[in-house]
Structure formats: C-alpha cells, structure tokens
Short mmCIF file of C-alpha atoms and ligand atoms in Angstrom, two decimals:
data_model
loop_
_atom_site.label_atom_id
_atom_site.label_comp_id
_atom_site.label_asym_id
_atom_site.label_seq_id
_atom_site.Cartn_x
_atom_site.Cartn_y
_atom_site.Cartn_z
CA UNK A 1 0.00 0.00 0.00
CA UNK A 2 2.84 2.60 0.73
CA UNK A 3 4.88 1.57 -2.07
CA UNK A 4 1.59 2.29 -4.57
CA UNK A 5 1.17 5.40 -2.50
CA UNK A 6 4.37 6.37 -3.47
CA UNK A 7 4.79 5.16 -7.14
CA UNK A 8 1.42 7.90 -7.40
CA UNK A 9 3.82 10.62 -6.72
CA UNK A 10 6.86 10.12 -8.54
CA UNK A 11 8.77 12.87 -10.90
CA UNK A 12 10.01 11.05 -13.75
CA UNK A 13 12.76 12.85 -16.07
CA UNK A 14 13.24 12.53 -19.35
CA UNK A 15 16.03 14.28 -21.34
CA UNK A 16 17.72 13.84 -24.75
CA UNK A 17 18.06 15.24 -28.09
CA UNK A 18 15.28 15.64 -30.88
CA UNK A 19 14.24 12.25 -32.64
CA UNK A 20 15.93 10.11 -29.32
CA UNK A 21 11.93 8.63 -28.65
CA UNK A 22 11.44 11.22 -25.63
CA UNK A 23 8.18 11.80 -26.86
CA UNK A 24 6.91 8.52 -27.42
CA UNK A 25 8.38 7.00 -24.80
CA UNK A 26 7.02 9.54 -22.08
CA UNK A 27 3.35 8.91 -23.43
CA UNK A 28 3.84 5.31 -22.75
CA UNK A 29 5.37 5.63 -19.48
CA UNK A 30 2.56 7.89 -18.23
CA UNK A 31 -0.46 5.96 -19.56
CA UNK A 32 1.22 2.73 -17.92
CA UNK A 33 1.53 4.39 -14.56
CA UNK A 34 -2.02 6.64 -14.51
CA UNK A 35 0.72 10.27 -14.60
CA UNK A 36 0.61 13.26 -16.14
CA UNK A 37 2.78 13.73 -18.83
CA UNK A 38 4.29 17.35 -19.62
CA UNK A 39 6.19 18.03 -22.68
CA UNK A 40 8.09 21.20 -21.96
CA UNK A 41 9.60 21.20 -25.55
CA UNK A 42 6.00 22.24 -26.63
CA UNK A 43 6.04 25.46 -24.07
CA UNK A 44 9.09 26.83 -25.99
CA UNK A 45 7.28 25.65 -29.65
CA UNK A 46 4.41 28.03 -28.38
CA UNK A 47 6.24 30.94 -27.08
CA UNK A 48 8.47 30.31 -30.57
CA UNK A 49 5.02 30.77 -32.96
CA UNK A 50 3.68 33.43 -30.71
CA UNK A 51 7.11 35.44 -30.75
CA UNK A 52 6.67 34.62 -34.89
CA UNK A 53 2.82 36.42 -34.72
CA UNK A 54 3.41 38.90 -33.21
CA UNK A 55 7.01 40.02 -34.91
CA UNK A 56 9.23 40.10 -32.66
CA UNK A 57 12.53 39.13 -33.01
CA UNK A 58 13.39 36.27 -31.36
CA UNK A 59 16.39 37.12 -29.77
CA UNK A 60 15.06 40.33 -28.28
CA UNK A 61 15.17 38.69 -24.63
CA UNK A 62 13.23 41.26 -22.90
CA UNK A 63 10.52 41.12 -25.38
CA UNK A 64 10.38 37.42 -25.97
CA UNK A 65 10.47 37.10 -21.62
CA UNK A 66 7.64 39.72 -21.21
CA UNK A 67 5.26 37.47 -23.43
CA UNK A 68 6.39 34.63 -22.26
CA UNK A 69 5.71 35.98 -18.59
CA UNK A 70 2.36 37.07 -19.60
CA UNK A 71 1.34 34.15 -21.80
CA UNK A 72 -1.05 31.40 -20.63
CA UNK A 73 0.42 28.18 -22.18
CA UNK A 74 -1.17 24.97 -21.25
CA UNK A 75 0.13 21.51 -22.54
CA UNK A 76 -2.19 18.66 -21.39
CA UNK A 77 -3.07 15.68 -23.49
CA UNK A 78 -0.89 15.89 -25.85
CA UNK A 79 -2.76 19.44 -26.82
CA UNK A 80 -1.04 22.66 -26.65
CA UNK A 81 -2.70 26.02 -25.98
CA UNK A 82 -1.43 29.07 -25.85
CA UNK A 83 -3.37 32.77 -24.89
CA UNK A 84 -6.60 30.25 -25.97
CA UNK A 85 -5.23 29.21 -29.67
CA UNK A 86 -4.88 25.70 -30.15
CA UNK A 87 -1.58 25.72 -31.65
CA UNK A 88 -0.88 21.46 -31.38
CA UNK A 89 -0.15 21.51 -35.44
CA UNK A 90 1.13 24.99 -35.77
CA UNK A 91 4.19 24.29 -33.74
CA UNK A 92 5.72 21.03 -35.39
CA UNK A 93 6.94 22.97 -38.42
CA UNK A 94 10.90 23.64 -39.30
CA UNK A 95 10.06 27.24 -39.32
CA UNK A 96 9.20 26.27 -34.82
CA UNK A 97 12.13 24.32 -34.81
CA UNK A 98 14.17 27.12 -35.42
CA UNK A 99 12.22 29.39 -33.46
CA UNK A 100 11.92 27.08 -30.29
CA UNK A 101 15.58 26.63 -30.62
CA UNK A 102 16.40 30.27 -30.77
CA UNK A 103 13.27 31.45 -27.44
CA UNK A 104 15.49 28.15 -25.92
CA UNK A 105 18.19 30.14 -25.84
CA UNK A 106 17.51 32.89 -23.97
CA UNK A 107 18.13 32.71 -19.80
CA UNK A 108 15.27 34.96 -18.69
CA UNK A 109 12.73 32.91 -20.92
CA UNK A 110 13.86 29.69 -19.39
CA UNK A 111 13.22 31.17 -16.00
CA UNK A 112 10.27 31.55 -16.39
CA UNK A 113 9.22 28.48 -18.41
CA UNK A 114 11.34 26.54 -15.84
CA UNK A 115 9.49 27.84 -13.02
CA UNK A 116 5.65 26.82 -14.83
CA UNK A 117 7.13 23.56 -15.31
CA UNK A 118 8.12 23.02 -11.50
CA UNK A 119 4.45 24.29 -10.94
CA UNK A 120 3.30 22.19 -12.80
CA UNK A 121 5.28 19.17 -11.77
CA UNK A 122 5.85 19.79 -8.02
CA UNK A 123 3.55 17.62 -6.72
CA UNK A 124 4.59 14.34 -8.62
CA UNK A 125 2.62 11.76 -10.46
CA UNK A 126 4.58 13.21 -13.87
CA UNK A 127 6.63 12.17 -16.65
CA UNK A 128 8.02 14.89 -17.73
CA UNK A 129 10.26 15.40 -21.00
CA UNK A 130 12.56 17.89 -21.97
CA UNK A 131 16.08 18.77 -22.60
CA UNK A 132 16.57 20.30 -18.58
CA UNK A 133 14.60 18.23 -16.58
CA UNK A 134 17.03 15.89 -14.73
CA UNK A 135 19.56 18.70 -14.12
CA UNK A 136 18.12 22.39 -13.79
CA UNK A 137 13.84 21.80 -13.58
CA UNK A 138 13.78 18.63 -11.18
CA UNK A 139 17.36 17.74 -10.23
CA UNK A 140 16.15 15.65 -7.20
CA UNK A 141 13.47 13.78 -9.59
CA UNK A 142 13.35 10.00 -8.62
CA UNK A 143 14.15 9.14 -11.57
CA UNK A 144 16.18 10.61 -14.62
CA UNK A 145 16.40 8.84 -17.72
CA UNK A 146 18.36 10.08 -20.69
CA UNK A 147 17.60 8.79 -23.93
CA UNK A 148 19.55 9.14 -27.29
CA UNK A 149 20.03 7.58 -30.90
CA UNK A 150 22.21 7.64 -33.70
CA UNK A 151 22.25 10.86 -35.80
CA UNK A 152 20.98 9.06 -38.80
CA UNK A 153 18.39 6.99 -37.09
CA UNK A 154 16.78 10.23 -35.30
CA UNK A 155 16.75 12.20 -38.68
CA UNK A 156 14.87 8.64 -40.22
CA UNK A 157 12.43 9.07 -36.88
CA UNK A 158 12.21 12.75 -37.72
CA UNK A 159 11.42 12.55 -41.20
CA UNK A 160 8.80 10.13 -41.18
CA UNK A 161 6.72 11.61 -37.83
CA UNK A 162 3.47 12.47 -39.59
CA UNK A 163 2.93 15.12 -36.51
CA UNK A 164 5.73 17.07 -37.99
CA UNK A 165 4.38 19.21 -40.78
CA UNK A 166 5.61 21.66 -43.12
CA UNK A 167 7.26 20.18 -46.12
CA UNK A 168 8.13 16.92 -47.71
CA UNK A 169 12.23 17.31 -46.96
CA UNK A 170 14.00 14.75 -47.29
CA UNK A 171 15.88 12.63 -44.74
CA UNK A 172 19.24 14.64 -45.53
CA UNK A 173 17.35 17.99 -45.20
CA UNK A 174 16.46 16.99 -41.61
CA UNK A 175 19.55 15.53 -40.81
CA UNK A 176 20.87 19.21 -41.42
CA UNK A 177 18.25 20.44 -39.45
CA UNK A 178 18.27 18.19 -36.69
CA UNK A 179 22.56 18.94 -36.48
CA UNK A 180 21.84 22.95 -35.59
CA UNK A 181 19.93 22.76 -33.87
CA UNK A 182 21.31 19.83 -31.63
CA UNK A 183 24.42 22.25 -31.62
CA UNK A 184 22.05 24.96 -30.39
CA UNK A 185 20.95 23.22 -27.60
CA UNK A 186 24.10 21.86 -26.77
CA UNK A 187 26.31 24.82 -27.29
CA UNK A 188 23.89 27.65 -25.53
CA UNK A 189 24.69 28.61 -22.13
CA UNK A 190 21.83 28.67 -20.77
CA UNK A 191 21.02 24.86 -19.25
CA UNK A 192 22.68 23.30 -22.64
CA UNK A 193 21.42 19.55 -22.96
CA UNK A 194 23.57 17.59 -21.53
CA UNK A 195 23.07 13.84 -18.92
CA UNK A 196 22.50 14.93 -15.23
CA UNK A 197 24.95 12.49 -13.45
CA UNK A 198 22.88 10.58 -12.10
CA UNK A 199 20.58 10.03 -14.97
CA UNK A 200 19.82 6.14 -16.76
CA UNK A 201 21.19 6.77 -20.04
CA UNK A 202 19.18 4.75 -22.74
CA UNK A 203 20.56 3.91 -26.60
CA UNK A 204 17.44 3.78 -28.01
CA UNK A 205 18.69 3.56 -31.80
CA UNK A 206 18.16 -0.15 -32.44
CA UNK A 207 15.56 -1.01 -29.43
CA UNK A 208 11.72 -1.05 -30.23
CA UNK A 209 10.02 1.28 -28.08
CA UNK A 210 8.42 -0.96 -25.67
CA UNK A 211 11.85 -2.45 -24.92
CA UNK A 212 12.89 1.50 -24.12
CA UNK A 213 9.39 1.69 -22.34
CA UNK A 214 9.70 -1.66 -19.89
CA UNK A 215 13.28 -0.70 -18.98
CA UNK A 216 11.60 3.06 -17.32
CA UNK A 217 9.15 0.92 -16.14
CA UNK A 218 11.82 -1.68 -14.47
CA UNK A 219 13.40 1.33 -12.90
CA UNK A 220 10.35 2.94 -11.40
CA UNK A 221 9.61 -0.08 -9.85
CA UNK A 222 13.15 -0.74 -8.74
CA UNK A 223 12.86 3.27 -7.19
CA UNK A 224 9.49 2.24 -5.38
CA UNK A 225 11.05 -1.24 -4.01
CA UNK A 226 14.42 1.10 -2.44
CA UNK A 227 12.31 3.19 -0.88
O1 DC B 1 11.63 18.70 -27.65
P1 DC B 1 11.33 19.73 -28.73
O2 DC B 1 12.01 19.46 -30.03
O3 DC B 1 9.88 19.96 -28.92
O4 DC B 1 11.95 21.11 -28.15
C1 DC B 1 11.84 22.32 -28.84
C2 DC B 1 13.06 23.20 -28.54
O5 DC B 1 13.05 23.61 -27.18
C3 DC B 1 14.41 22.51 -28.77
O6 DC B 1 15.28 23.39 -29.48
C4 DC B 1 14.96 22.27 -27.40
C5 DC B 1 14.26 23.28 -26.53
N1 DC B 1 13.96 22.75 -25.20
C6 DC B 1 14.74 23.17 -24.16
O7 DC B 1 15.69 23.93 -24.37
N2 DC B 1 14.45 22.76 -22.89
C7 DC B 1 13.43 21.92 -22.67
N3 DC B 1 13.17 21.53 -21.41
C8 DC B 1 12.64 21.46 -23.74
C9 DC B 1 12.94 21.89 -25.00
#
C-alpha cells in the first residue's frame, strides 16, 4: 500500500536530443503508470510561434520574456494552448524548430518556463520530457532517464513523424536540421542539454520502443522497491 502510495507521486525525467523517442516513450510511461505527462519542448514551440505572430525578433530577450511571462500556455493531453489558440499543429513545423531553438536560448525565458514547469510538476505523479529536466527543472526527480540515438536513425524518426508538418524534406534535409539545432541546444549557455549524473542513459537507436518503455518501467519499480 505505501509503495503504490508512493509510485502515485513520482517525478520522472526525461532528457535527450530531438528524434531520441522522448516523446513517445514519455506517453507510454505515463499511460502505464495513470501520470501526467508534460512536454516542456512544446512550451518553448508556443512561445516560438507566438514570438513569430506577433514580430518580434526572437532574440530580443526582454521582449520574448515579457510574453512569455504574460502568456497562458497549457500543454495537457498531448494538446497545446497558448493565450486560448490551439496551436498542437502549428508548432511542429521547421520554421518552430528554429524558433523554439532560438526562445530556448535565452536565460530569462527559461526562467520563467522553468518555473511553470516546477508548478506544474511539483507535486509528482509526472513524466516529464525535456532537454533540462534531470539537471536544472527537477534535479532531485526519482528518476532521470536520458535517452539518445544515432544521428541518422533520429533524422529517419524525424522525417517520417506524420505530426511534424511543413514540407516533404528529405531525410538529408532533416539531418541538417536536426545537427543545428542539436548544436544549439548543446552549445547555448543557458542549461545546454547535456546527462544529469545521475541520470539512466538509454541507446534507443536499435531497441523497439516498448523495450525502451519496460526498462523506465523496471526502474520505477526498482525506485518504489528502495524506498
Ligand atoms: O523537444 P522539442 O524538439 O519539442 O523542443 C523544442 C526546442 O526547445 C528545442 O530546441 C529544445 C528546446 N527545449 C529546451 O531547451 N528545454 C526543454 N526543457 C525542452 C525543450
């Protein structure tokens, strides 16, 4: 009975690069274990398109923080709102790659998408994906999992997810894509993605997902048995 009180209020991490399975992977988890799941890469999408409407430049800090600060962004079910326009389509275009990547950048927009996400996440029961999660948003979450793939393989998962509108490029076009903006994220100084310590780092390029999916599983339950 404790430990299923427990396993009810866990914060699960999950980090990585684009086209690692974060996504997919953090669904599953959270279906499997009744959780939330919060995908924070869709709060800097929507701050990205809403920068893009309303023409400002996106690396105007101030700017980009105040609507940020003043924007009501909610990301539940796998649907993304944001100041009351449904924007889950709108944002999984290369033109909000590019702009997520560049909002992603900036400190004072990450504090205060950082803070909403430990709002949102503070009192457990979540999955929650990101690039930050296991080091800056939740570094005491019970567990951190970092996933990643092979270049190639997550411009092949890229290229062929039907959610991500916007042109028919090809598989080399994304791979280009998908390499600046991993160096964006990786490079910035602001939180760049990189493995909290302490985190379960997952190769996920030749696994099925429900392999990737059983192993989180097999460590939640090995977190709830310690405890
Ligand atoms: O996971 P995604 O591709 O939807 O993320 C969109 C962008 O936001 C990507 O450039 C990485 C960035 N991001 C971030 O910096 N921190 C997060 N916690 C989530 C996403």
């Amino acid at each position: 009975m404790l430990a299923l009180e427990f396993v009810r209020t866990l914060i699960i991490a999950i980090d990585g690069p684009s086209g690692a399975g974060k996504g997919t992977v953090a669904r599953s988890v959270s279906r499997a274990l009744g959780y939330r799941h919060i995908d924070t890469g869709a709060m800097y999408r929507a701050v990205g398109w809403k920068a893009n409407l309303e023409h400002i430049v996106l690396d105007d800090e101030a700017a980009v923080a105040r609507l940020a600060e003043r924007a009501q962004i909610v990301v539940e079910d796998d649907v993304v709102t944001i100041d009351g326009h449904d924007v889950t389509r709108a944002i999984r275009t290369p033109e909000i790659d590019r702009a997520a990547a560049a909002v992603a950048r900036l400190p004072r927009v990450r504090q205060v998408l950082v803070e909403r996400q430990r709002e949102a996440g503070r009192s457990g029961g979540v999955v929650m994906e990101g690039r930050d999660i296991g080091t800056v948003v939740f570094p005491e979450a019970d567990v951190k999992i970092y996933l990643d793939a092979s270049a190639e393989e997550r411009a092949r998962r890229r290229a062929a997810d039907p959610a991500h509108t916007g042109g028919a490029a090809g598989q080399a076009a994304v791979a280009e894509a998908i390499e600046a903006r991993d160096r964006s994220d990786t490079t910035r100084t602001a939180s760049p993605l990189t493995p909290a310590p302490d985190a379960v780092r997952i190769d996920t390029t030749d696994l099925p997902i429900h392999e990737v999916v059983d192993k989180v599983i097999t460590l939640v339950r090995e977190k709830v048995g310690r405890t």
